[in-house]
CSV table of C-alpha atoms in Angstrom, one decimal:
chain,number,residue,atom,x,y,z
A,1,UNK,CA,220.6,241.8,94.3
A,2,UNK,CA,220.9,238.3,96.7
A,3,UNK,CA,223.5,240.1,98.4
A,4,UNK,CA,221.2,242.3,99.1
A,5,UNK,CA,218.9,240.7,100.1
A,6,UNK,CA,221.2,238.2,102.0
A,7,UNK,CA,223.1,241.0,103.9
A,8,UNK,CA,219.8,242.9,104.3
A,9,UNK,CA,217.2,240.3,106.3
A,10,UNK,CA,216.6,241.2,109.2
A,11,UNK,CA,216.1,239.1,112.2
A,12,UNK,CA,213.0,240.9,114.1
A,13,UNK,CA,209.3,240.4,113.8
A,14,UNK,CA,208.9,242.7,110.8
A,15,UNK,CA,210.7,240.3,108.7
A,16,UNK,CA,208.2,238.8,106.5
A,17,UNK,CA,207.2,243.0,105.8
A,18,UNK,CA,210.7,243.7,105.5
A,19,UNK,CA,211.5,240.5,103.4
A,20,UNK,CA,208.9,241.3,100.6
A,21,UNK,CA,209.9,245.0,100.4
A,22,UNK,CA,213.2,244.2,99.8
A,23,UNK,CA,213.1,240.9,97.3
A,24,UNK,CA,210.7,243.2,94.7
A,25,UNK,CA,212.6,242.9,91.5
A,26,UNK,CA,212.5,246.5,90.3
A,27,UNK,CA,213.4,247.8,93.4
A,28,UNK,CA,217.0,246.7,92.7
A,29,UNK,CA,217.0,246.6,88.9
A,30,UNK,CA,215.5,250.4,88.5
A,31,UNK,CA,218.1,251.3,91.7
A,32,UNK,CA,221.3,248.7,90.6
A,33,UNK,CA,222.4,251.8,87.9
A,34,UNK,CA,222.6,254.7,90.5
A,35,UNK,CA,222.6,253.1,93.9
A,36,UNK,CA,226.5,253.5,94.8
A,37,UNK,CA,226.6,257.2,93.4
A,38,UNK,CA,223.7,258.7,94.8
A,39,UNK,CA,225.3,257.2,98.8
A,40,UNK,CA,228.1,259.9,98.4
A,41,UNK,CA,225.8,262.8,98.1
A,42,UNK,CA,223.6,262.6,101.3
A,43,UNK,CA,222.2,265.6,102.2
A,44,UNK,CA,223.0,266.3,106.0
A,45,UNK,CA,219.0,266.0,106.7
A,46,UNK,CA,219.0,262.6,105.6
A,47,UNK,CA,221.9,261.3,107.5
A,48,UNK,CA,220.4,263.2,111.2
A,49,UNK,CA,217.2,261.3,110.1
A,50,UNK,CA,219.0,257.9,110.0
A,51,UNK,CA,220.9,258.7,112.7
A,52,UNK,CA,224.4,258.2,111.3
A,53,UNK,CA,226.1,261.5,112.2
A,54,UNK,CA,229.2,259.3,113.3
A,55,UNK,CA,231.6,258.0,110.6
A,56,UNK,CA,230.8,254.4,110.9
A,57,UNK,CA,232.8,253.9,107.5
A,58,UNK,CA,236.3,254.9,108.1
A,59,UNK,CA,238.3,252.7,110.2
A,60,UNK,CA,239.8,254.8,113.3
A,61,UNK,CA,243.3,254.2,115.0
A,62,UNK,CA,242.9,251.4,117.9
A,63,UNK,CA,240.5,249.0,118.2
A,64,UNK,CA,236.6,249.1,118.3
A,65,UNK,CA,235.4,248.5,121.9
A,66,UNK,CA,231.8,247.4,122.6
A,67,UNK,CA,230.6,250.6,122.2
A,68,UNK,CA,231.0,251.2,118.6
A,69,UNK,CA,229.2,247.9,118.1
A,70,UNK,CA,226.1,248.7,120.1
A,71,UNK,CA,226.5,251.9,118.5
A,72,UNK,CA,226.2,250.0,114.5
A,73,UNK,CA,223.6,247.6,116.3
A,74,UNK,CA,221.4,250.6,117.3
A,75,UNK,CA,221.7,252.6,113.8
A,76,UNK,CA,221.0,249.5,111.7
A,77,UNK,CA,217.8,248.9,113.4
A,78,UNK,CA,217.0,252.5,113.0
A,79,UNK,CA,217.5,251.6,109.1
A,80,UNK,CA,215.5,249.2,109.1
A,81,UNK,CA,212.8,250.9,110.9
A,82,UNK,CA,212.8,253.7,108.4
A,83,UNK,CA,213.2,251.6,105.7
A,84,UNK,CA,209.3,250.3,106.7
A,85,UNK,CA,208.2,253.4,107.2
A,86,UNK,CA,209.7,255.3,103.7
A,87,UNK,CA,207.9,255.2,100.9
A,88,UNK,CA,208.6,251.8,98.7
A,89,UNK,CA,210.6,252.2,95.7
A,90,UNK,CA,211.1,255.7,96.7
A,91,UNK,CA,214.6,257.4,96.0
A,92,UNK,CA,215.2,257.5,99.8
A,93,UNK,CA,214.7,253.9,100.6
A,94,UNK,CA,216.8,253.1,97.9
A,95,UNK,CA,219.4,255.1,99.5
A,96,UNK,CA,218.8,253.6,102.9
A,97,UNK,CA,218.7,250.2,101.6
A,98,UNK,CA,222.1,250.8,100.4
A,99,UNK,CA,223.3,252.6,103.9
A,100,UNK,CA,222.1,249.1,105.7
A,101,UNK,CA,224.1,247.5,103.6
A,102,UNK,CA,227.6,249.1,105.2
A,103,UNK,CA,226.3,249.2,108.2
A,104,UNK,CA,225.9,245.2,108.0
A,105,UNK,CA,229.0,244.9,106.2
A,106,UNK,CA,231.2,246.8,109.2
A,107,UNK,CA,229.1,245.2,112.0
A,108,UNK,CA,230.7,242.0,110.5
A,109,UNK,CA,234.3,243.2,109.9
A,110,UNK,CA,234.1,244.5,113.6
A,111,UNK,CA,232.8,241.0,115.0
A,112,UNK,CA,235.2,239.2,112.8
A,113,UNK,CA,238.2,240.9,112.1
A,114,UNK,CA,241.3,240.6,110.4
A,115,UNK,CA,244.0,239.1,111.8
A,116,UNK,CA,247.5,237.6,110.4
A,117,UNK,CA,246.2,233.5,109.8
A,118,UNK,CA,248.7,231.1,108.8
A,119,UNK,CA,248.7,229.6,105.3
A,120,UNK,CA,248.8,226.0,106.6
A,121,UNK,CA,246.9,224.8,109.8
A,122,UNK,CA,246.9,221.0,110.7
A,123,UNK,CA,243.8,220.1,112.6
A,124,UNK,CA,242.7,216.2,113.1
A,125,UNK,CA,244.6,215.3,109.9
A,126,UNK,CA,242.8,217.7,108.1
A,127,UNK,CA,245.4,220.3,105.9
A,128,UNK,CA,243.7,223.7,106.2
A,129,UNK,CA,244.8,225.6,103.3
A,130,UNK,CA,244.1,229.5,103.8
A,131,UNK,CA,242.1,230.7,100.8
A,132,UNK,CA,242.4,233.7,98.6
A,133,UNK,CA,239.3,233.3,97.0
A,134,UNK,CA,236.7,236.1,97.6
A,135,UNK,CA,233.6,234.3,96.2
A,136,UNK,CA,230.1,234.3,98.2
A,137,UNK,CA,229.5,230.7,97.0
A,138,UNK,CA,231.0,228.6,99.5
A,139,UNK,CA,229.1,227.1,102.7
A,140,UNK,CA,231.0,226.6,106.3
A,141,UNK,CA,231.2,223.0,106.5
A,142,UNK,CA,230.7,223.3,110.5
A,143,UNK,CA,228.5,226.1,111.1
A,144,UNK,CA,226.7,225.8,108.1
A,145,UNK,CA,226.6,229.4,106.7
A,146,UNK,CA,227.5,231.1,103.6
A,147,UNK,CA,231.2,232.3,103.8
A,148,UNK,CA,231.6,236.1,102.7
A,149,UNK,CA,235.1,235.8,101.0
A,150,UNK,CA,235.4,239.5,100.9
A,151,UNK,CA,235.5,240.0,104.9
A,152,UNK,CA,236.2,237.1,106.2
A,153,UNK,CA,239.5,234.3,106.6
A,154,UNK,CA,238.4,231.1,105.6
A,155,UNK,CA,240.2,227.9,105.3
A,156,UNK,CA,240.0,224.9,102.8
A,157,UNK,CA,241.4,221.0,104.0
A,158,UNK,CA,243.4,219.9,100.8
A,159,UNK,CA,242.9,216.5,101.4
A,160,UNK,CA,239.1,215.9,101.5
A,161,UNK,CA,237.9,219.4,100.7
A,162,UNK,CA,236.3,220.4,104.7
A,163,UNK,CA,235.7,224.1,104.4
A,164,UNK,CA,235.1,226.8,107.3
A,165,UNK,CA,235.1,230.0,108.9
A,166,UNK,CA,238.5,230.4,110.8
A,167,UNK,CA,236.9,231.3,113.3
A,168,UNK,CA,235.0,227.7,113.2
A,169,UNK,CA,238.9,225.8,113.2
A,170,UNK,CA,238.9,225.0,116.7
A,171,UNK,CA,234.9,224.0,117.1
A,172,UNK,CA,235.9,221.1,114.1
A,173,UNK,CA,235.1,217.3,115.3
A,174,UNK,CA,235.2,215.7,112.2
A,175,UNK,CA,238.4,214.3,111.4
A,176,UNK,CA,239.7,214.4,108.0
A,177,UNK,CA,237.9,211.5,105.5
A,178,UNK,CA,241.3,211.4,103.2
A,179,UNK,CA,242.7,209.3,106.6
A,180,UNK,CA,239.9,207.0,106.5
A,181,UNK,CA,240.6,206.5,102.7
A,182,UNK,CA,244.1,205.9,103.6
A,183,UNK,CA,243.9,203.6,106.4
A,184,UNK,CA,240.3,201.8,104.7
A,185,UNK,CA,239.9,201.7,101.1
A,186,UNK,CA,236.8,199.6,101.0
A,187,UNK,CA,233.0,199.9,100.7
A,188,UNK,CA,230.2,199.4,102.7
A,189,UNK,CA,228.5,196.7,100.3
A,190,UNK,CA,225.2,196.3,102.2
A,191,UNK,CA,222.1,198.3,100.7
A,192,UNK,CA,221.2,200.9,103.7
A,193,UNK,CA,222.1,198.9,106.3
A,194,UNK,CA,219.9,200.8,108.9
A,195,UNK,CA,220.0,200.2,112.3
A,196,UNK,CA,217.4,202.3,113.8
A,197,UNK,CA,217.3,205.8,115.4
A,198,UNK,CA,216.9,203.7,119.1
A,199,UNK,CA,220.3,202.2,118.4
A,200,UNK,CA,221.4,205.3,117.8
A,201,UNK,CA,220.1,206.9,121.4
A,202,UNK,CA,217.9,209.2,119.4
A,203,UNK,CA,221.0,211.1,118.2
A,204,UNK,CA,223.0,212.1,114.9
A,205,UNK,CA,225.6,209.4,114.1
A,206,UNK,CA,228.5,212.3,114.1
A,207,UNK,CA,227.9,215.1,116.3
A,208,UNK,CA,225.4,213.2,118.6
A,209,UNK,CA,223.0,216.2,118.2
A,210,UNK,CA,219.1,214.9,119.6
A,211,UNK,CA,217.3,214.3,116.5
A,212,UNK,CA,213.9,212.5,115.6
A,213,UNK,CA,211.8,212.1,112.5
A,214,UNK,CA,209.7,214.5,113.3
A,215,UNK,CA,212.4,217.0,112.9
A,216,UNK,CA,212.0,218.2,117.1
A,217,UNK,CA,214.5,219.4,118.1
A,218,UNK,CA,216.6,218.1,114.9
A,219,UNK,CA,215.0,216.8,111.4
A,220,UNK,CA,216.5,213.0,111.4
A,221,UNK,CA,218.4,212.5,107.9
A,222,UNK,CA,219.0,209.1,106.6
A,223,UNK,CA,222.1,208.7,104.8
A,224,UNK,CA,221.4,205.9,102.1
A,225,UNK,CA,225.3,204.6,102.4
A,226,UNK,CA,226.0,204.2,106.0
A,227,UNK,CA,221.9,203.7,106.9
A,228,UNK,CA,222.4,205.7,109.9
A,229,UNK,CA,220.4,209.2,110.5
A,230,UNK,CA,222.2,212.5,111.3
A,231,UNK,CA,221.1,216.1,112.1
A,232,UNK,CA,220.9,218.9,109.4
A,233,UNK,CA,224.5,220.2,109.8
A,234,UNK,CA,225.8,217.1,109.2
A,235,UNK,CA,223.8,216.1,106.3
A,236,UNK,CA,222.9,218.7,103.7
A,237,UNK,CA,220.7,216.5,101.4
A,238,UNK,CA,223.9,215.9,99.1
A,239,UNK,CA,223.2,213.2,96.6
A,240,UNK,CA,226.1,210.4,95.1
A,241,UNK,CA,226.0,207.5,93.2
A,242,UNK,CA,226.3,204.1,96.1
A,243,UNK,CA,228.4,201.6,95.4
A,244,UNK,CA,226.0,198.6,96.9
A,245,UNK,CA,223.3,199.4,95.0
A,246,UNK,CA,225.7,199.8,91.6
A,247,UNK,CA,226.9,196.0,92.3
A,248,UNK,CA,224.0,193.9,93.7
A,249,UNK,CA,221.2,196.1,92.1
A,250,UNK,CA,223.1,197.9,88.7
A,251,UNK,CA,221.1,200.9,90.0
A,252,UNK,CA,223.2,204.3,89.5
A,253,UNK,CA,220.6,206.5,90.6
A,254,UNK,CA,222.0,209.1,93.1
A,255,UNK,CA,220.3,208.5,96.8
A,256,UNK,CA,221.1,211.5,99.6
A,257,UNK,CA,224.3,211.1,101.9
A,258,UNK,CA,225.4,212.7,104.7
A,259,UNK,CA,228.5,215.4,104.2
A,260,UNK,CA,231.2,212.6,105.2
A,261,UNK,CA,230.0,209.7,103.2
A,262,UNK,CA,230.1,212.5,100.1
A,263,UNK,CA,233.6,213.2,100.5
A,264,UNK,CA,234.4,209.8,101.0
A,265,UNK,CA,232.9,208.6,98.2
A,266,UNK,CA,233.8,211.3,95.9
A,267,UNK,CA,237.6,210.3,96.9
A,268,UNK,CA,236.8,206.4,96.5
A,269,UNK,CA,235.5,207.4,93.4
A,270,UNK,CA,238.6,206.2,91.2
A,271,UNK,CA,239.8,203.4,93.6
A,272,UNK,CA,240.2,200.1,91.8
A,273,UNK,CA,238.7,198.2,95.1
A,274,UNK,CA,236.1,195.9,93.5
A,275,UNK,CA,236.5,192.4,92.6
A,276,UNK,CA,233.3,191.8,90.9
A,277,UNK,CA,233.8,188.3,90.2
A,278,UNK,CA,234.0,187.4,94.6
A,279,UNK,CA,231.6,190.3,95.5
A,280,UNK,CA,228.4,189.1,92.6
A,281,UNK,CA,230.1,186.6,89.7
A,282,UNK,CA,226.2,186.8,88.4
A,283,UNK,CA,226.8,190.4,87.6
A,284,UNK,CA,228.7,189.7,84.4
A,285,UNK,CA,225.7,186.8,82.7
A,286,UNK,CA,223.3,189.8,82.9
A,287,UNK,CA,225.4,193.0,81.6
A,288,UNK,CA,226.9,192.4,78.8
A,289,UNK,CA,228.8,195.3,78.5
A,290,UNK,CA,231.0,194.2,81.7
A,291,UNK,CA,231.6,190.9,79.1
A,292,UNK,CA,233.0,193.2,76.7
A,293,UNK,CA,235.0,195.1,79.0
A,294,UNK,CA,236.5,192.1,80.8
A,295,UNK,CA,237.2,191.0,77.1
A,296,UNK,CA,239.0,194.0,76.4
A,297,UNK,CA,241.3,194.2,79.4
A,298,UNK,CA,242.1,190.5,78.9
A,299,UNK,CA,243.3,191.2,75.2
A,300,UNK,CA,245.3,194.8,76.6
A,301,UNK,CA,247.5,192.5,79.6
A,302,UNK,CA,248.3,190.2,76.6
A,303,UNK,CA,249.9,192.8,74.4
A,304,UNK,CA,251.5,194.2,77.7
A,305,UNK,CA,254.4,192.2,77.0
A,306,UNK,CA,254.8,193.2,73.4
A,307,UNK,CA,255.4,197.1,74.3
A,308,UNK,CA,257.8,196.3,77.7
A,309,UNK,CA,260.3,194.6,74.8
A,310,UNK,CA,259.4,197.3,72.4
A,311,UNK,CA,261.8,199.9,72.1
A,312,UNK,CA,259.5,201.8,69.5
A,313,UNK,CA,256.2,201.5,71.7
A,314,UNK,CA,258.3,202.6,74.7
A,315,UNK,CA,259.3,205.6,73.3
A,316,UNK,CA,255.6,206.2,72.2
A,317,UNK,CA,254.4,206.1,75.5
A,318,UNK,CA,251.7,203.9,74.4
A,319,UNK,CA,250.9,202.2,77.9
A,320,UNK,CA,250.5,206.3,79.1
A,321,UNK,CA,247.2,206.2,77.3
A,322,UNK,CA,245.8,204.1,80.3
A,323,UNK,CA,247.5,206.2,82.5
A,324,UNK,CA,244.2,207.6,84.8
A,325,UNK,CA,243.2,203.8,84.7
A,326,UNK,CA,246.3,202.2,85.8
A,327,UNK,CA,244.8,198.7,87.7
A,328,UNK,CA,244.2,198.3,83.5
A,329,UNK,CA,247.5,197.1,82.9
A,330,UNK,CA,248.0,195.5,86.2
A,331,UNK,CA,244.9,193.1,86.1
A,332,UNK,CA,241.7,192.8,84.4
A,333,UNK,CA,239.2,192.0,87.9
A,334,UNK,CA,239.6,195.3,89.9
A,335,UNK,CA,237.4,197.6,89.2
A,336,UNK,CA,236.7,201.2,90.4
A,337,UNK,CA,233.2,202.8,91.2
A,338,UNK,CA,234.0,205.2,88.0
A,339,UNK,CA,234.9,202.4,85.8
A,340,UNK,CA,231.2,200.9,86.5
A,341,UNK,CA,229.3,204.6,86.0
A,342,UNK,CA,231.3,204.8,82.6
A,343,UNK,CA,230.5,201.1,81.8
A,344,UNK,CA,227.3,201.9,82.1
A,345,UNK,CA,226.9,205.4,80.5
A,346,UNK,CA,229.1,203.5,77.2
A,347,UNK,CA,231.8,205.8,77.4
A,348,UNK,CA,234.0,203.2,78.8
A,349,UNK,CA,233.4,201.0,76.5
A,350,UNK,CA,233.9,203.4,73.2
A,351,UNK,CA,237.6,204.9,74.9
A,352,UNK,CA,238.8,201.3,75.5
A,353,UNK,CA,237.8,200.3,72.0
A,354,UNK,CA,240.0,202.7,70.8
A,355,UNK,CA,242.8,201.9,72.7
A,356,UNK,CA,242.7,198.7,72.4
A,357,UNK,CA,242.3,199.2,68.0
A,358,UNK,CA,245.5,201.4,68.4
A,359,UNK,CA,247.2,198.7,70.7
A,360,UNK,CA,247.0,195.9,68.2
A,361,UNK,CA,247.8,198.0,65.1
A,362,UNK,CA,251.0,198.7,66.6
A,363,UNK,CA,251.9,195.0,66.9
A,364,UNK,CA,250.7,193.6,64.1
A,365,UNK,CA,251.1,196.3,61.1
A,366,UNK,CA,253.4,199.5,62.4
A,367,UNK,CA,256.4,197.5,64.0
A,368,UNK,CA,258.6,194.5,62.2
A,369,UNK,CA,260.0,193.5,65.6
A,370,UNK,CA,256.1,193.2,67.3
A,371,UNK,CA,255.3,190.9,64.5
A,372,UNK,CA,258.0,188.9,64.5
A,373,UNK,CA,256.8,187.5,67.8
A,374,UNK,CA,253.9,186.2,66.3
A,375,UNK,CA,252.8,182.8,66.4
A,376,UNK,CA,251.9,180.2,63.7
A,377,UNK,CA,249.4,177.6,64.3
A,378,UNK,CA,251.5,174.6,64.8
A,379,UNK,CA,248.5,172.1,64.4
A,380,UNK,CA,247.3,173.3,60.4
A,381,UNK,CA,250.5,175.0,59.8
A,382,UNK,CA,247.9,177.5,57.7
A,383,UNK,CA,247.3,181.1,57.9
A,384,UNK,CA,248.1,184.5,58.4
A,385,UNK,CA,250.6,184.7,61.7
A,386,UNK,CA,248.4,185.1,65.1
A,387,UNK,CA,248.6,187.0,68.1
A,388,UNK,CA,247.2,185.6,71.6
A,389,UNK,CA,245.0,188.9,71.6
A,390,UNK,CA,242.8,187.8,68.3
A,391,UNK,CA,239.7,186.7,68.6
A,392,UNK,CA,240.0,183.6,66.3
A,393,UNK,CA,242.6,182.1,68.3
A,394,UNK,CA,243.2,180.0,71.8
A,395,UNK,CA,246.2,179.9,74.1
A,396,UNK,CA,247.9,176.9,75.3
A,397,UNK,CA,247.6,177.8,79.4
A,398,UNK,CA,250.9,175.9,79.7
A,399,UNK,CA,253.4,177.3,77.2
A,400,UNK,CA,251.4,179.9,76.0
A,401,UNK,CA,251.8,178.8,72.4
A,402,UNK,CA,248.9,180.1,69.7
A,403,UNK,CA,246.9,178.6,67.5
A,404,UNK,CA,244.0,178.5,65.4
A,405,UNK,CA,240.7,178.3,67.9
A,406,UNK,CA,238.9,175.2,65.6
A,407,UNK,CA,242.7,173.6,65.3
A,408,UNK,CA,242.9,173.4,68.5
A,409,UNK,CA,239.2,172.4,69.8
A,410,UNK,CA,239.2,169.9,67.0
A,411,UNK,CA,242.9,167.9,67.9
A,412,UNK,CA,242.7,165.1,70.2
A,413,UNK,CA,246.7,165.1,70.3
A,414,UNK,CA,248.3,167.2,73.4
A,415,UNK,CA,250.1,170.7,72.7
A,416,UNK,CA,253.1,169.6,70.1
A,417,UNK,CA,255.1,173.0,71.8
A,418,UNK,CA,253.9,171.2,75.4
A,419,UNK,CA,255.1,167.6,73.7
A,420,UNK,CA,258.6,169.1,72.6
A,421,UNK,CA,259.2,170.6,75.6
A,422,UNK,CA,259.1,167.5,77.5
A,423,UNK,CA,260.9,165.1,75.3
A,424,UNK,CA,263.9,168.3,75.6
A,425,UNK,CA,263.4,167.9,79.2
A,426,UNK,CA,263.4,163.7,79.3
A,427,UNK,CA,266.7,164.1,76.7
A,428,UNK,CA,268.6,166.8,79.3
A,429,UNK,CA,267.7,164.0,82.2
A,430,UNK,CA,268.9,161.1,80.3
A,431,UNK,CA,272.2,163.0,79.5
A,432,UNK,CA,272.9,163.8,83.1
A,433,UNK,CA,272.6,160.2,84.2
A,434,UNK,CA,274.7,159.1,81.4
A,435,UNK,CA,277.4,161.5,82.5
């Protein structure tokens, strides 16, 4: 029934009338059953009273001219006029309703017909895609107007997701976001920076279409990421998480953004660009659940080592289980605009856990060559062997050796792997000289 309703409006000054006549709810849910049935049984009184004794349905040999359009133009609003005038819910205006309905539907085949498009169009970086899709959901990007799938071409970019009419290709200014990504993979990391609609010449920041706050001739839209204002075809009131307010405020409350800083962030989304520890070190002393994280990633480029030399872990593909967070296993201070929402929704922290518990039992229970590289603590010559990942142990930061975390707070004495390592090196001198 929205089709209806959608194909059905009319644009005159009966429209409110016409409007509330035709969005009635039982006037479509007592007429949804017969409506296409009863249309091929006109009687020939009906159709001279509609004036529609021409076969506007079939489609001729040639092209329409302009008189076949004036001519649909002419018997729509003669539908429409009847439609008023019928009796409401009556079995005729049901029947008309339906009639406007392929009149509507040609008019727009006629003023937008089918022609042979090409599957791929390139237009300012953008990869138009030619869809096959016939759904009524989609919105023209650039005209701003529900796409009817079923009649007409429409085109989709495959790199930042920019749909429109074809017929809209050529009017496109916007140049394809994916590029900017490409060529800029950072954030604006200033909360609204806002300049000021006079800076702006009173105009949207894209289109330059006049625009004020008191929406004449355009309603100004403030997009919360950029902090500049833009008309209503350029911003549509879409909503997304900003990444300044995430890192100076923790705040991941969605603000409205214009349609390009939408796509752009949706495609900066998983884009390990964020060094926390430069942009706001005092991030991490009040979330703790960053602490843990850190901690975790830490402990997971320790044991990186263990399954490069592993043939076992290797063939287990264990490092693929970080695969959609790669930066993971490459360093533990980048962080992506994803990684922070899951960090702070806990599912982050609960998947990384995991990992991490299957990670170590690999080294030091499922596979004899893991443990074998094991350390033991060198200062109490105690205990169970230890791994540079557990918790109860401390790292030597210049041979890396492992020991026991009070054993090695407690000695006074230097590293004894650091010590043996430079009386080997003193010994190799002395026997060069002697030589």
């Amino acid at each position: 029934s929205c089709v209806f309703v959608l194909l059905c409006c009319p644009r005159d000054q009966h429209k409110n009338t016409w409007h509330s006549a035709l969005c009635h709810s039982s006037l479509f849910s007592e007429a949804r059953p017969e409506l296409f049935s009863g249309t091929r049984t006109h009687s020939s009184d009906r159709t001279m009273d509609l004036g529609l004794a021409e076969d506007h349905f079939s489609r001729p040999v040639g092209s329409f001219v302009a008189s076949d359009i004036e001519q649909l133009k002419l018997a729509i609003e003669e539908c429409k006029k009847l439609i008023l005038e019928l009796p409401e819910h009556s079995e005729r205006q049901k029947d008309t309703v339906v009639k406007l309905i392929h009149l509507r539907l040609k008019l727009q085949e006629l003023k937008d017909p089918e022609e042979d498009e090409p599957n791929l169009r390139i237009l300012l970086e953008h990869r138009f895609s030619k869809e096959k899709s016939k759904s009524v959901k989609q919105t023209c990007d650039k005209c701003s107007t529900i796409i009817w799938g079923l009649i007409q071409t429409w085109y989709t970019c495959t790199g930042c997701y920019y749909r429109c009419h074809s017929k809209c290709m050529n009017l496109i200014t916007k140049p394809c976001v994916r590029s900017k990504v490409s060529h800029q993979s950072e954030y604006e990391l200033s909360i609204c920076p806002e300049i000021g609609l006079d800076r702006q010449d009173y105009r949207c920041a894209e289109c330059r279409t006049p625009i004020s706050l008191r929406g004449v001739p355009s309603e100004a839209r403030q997009c919360d990421y950029t902090g500049q204002y833009y008309c209503s075809t350029c911003h549509w009131n879409d909503t997304a998480i900003v990444p300044a307010r995430v890192i100076h405020n923790w705040e991941f409350e969605p603000r409205k953004v214009c349609r390009s800083s939408m796509r752009y962030l949706a495609l900066m989304l998983s884009r390990p660009v964020l060094r926390l520890k430069e942009i706001n070190p005092l991030l991490f002393n009040f979330v703790e659940e960053l602490v843990e994280i850190r901690k975790l990633r830490q402990d997971i480029l320790l044991m990186k080592p263990y399954f490069i030399t592993c043939k076992e872990a290797m063939e287990a593909r264990l490092l693929l289980q970080l695969q959609d967070r790669q930066h993971f296993v490459e360093n533990d201070d980048m962080y992506s605009l994803q990684d922070l929402i899951d960090i702070s929704s806990g599912r982050l922290s609960c998947s990384l856990t995991e990992i991490h518990t299957t990670f170590a039992k690999h080294i030091k229970l499922d596979c004899e060559r893991c443990q074998a590289k094991g350390f033991v603590c060198e200062l109490c010559k105690e205990g169970d062997i230890l791994f540079p990942f557990d918790s109860h142990t401390s790292v030597c930061h210049d041979c890396s050796a492992v020991f026991h975390r009070d054993c090695y707070y407690d000695n006074s004495t230097t590293c004894p792997r650091c010590a043996r390592m430079t009386e080997r090196k003193q010994d190799d001198i002395s026997d060069v000289k002697e030589a």
